[in-house]
PDB file of C-alpha atoms in Angstrom:
ATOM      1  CA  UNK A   1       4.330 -28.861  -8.776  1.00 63.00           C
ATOM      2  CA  UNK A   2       2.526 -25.459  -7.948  1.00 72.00           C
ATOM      3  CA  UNK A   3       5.051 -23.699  -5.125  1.00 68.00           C
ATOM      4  CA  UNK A   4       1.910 -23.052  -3.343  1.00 63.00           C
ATOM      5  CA  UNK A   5       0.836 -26.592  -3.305  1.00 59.00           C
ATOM      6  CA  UNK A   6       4.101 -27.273  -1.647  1.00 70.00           C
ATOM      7  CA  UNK A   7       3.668 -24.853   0.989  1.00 66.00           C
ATOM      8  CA  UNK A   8       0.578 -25.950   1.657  1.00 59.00           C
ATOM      9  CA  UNK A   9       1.347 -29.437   2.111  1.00 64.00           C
ATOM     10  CA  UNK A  10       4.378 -28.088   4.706  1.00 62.00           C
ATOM     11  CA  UNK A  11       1.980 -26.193   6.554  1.00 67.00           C
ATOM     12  CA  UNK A  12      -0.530 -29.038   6.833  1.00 63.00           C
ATOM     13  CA  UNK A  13       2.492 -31.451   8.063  1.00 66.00           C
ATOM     14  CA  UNK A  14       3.380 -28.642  10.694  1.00 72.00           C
ATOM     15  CA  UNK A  15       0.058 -26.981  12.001  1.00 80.00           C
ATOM     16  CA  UNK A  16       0.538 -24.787  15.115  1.00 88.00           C
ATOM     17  CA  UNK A  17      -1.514 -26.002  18.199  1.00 93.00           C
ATOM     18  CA  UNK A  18      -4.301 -23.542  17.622  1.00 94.00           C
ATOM     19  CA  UNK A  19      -4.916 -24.890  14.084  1.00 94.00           C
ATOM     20  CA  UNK A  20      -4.947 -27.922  14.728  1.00 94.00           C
ATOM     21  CA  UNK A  21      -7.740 -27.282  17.891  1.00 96.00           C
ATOM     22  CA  UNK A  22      -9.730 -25.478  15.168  1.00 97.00           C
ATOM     23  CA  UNK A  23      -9.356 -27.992  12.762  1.00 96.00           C
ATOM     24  CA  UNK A  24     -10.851 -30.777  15.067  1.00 95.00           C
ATOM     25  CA  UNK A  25     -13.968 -28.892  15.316  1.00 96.00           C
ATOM     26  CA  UNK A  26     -14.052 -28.089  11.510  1.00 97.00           C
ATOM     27  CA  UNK A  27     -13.294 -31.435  10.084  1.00 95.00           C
ATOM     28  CA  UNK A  28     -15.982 -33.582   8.621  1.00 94.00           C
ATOM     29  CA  UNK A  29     -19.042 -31.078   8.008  1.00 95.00           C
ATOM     30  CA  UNK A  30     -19.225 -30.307  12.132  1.00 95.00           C
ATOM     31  CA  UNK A  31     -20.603 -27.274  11.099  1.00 95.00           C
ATOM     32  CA  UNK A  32     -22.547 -28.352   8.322  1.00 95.00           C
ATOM     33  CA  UNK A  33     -20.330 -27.021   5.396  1.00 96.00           C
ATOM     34  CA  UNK A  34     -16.805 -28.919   4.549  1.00 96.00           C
ATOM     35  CA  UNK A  35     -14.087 -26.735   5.558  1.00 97.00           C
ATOM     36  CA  UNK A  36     -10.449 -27.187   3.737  1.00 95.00           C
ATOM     37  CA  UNK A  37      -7.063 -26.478   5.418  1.00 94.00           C
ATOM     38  CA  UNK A  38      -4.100 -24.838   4.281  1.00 93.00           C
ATOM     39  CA  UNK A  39      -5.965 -24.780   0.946  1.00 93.00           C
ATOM     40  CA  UNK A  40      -3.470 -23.101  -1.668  1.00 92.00           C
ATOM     41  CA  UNK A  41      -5.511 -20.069  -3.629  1.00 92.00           C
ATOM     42  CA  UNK A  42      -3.668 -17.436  -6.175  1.00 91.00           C
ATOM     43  CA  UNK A  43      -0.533 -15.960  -4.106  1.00 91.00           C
ATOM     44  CA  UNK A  44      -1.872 -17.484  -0.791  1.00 92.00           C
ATOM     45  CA  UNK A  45      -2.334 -20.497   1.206  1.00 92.00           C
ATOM     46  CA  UNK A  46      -5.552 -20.039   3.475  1.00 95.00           C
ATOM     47  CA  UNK A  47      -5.673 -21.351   7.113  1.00 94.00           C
ATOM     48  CA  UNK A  48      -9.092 -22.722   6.599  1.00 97.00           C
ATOM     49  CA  UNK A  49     -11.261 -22.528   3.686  1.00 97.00           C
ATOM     50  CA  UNK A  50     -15.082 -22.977   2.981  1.00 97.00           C
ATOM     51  CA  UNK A  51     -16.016 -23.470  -0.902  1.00 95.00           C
ATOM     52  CA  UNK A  52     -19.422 -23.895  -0.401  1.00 94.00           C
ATOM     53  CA  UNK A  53     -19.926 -19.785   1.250  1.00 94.00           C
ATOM     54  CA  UNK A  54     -16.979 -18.150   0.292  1.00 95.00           C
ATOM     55  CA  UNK A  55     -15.478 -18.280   3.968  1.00 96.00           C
ATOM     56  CA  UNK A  56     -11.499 -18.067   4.655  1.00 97.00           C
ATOM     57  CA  UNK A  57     -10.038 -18.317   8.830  1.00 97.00           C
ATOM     58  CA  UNK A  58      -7.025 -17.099   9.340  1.00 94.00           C
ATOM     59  CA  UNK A  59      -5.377 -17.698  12.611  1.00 94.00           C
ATOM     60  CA  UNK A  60      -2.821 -15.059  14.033  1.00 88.00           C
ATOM     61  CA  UNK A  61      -0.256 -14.781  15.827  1.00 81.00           C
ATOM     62  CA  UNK A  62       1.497 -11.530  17.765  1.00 66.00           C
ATOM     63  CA  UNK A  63       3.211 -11.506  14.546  1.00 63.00           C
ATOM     64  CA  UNK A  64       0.735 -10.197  12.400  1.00 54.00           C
ATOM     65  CA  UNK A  65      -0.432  -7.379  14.788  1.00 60.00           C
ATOM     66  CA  UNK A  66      -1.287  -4.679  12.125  1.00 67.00           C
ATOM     67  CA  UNK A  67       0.525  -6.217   9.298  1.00 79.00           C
ATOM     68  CA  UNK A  68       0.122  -4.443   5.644  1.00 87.00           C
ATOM     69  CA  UNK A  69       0.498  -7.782   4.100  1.00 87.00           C
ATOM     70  CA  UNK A  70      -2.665  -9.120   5.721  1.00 87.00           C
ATOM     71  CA  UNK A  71      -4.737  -5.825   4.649  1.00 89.00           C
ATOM     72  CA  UNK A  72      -3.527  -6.830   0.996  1.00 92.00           C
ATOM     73  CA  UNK A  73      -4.271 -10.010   1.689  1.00 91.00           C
ATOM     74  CA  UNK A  74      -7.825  -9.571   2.544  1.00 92.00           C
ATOM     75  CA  UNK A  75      -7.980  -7.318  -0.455  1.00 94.00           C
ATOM     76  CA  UNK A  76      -7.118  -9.818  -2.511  1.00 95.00           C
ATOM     77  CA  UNK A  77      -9.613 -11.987  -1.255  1.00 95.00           C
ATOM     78  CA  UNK A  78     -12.056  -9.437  -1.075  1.00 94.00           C
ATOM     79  CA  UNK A  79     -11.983  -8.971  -4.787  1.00 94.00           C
ATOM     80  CA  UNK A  80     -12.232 -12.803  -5.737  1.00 94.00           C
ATOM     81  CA  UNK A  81     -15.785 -12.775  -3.472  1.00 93.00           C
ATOM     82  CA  UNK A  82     -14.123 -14.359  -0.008  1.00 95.00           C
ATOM     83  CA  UNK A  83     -15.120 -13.163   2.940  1.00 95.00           C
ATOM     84  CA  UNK A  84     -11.881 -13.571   5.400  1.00 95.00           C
ATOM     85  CA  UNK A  85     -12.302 -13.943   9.090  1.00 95.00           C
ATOM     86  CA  UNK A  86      -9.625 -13.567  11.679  1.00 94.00           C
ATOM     87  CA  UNK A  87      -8.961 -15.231  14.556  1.00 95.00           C
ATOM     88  CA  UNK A  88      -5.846 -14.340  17.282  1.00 93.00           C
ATOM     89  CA  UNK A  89      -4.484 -18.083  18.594  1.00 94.00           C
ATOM     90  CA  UNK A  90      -5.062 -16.796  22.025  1.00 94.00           C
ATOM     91  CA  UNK A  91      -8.698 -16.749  21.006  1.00 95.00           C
ATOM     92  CA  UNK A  92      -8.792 -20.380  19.798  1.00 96.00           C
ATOM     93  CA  UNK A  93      -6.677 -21.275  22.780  1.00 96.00           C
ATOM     94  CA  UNK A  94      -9.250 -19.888  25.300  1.00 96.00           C
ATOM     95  CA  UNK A  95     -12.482 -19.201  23.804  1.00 96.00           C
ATOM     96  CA  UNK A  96     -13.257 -21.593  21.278  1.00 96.00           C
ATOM     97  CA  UNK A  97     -17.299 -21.480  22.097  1.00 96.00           C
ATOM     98  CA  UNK A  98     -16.771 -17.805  20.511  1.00 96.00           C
ATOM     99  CA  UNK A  99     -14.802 -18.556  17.645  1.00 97.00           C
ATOM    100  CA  UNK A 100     -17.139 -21.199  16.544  1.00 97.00           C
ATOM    101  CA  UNK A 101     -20.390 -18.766  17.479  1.00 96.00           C
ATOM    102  CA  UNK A 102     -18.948 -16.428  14.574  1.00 96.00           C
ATOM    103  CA  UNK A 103     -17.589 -19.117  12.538  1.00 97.00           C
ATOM    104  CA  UNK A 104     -21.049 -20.587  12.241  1.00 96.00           C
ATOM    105  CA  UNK A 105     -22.647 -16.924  11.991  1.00 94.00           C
ATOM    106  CA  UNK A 106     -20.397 -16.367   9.226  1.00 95.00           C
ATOM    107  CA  UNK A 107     -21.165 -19.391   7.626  1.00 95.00           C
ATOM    108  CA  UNK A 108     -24.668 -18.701   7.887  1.00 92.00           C
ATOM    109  CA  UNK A 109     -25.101 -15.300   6.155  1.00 85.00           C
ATOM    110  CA  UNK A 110     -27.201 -14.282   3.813  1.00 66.00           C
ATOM    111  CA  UNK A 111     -24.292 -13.688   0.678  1.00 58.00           C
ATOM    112  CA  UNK A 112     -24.366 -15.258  -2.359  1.00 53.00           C
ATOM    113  CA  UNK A 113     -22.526 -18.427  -2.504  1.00 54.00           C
ATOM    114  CA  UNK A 114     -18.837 -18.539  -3.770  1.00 56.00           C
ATOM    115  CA  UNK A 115     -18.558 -19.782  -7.051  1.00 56.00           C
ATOM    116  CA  UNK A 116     -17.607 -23.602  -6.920  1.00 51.00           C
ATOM    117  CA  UNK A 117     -13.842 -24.214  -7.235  1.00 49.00           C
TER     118      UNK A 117
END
């Protein structure tokens, strides 16, 4: 099995309390687009991923507070046609009417699709 597919499946087991906040108002089209969690892609494993517009959330910690390997991260990303959105925990925590204001915003932009997986 894929080492990514493992990870995955470890971080799904053992969300933190902001992902799994998030992922109650994701789950089941609430936005109108299906919305995948801890989905494994290439060298990553996505917080929350959108096939249908090209849409990855990441949720952060303190720990990633300027971190290179989230820059080349989004690069990544960038280059495959994913759009990459970032939310602090704190954020999720406190203010989830704003997160899901962009979310949905984000979902409903005017890009062209992301190929189908």
């Amino acid at each position: 099995m894929d080492l990514q597919v493992i990870r995955a499946r470890a971080q799904r087991n053992n969300p933190t309390v902001a992902e799994q906040k998030l992922w109650r108002c994701l789950r089941g089209k609430q936005l109108g687009v299906k919305f995948r969690r801890q989905h494994p892609l290439g060298p990553y494993v996505l917080d929350f991923f959108c096939p249908a517009v090209g849409l990855a959330i990441e949720l952060d910690g303190g720990q990633h507070a300027g971190s290179p390997e989230d820059v080349r991260r989004d690069q990544w990303l960038a280059e495959q046609g994913i759009r990459v959105v970032r939310f602090w925990n704190r954020d999720v925590l406190g203010n989830m009417d704003g997160v899901l204001e962009r979310i949905l915003s984000e979902i409903n932009k005017e890009d062209p699709p992301y190929p189908p997986l």
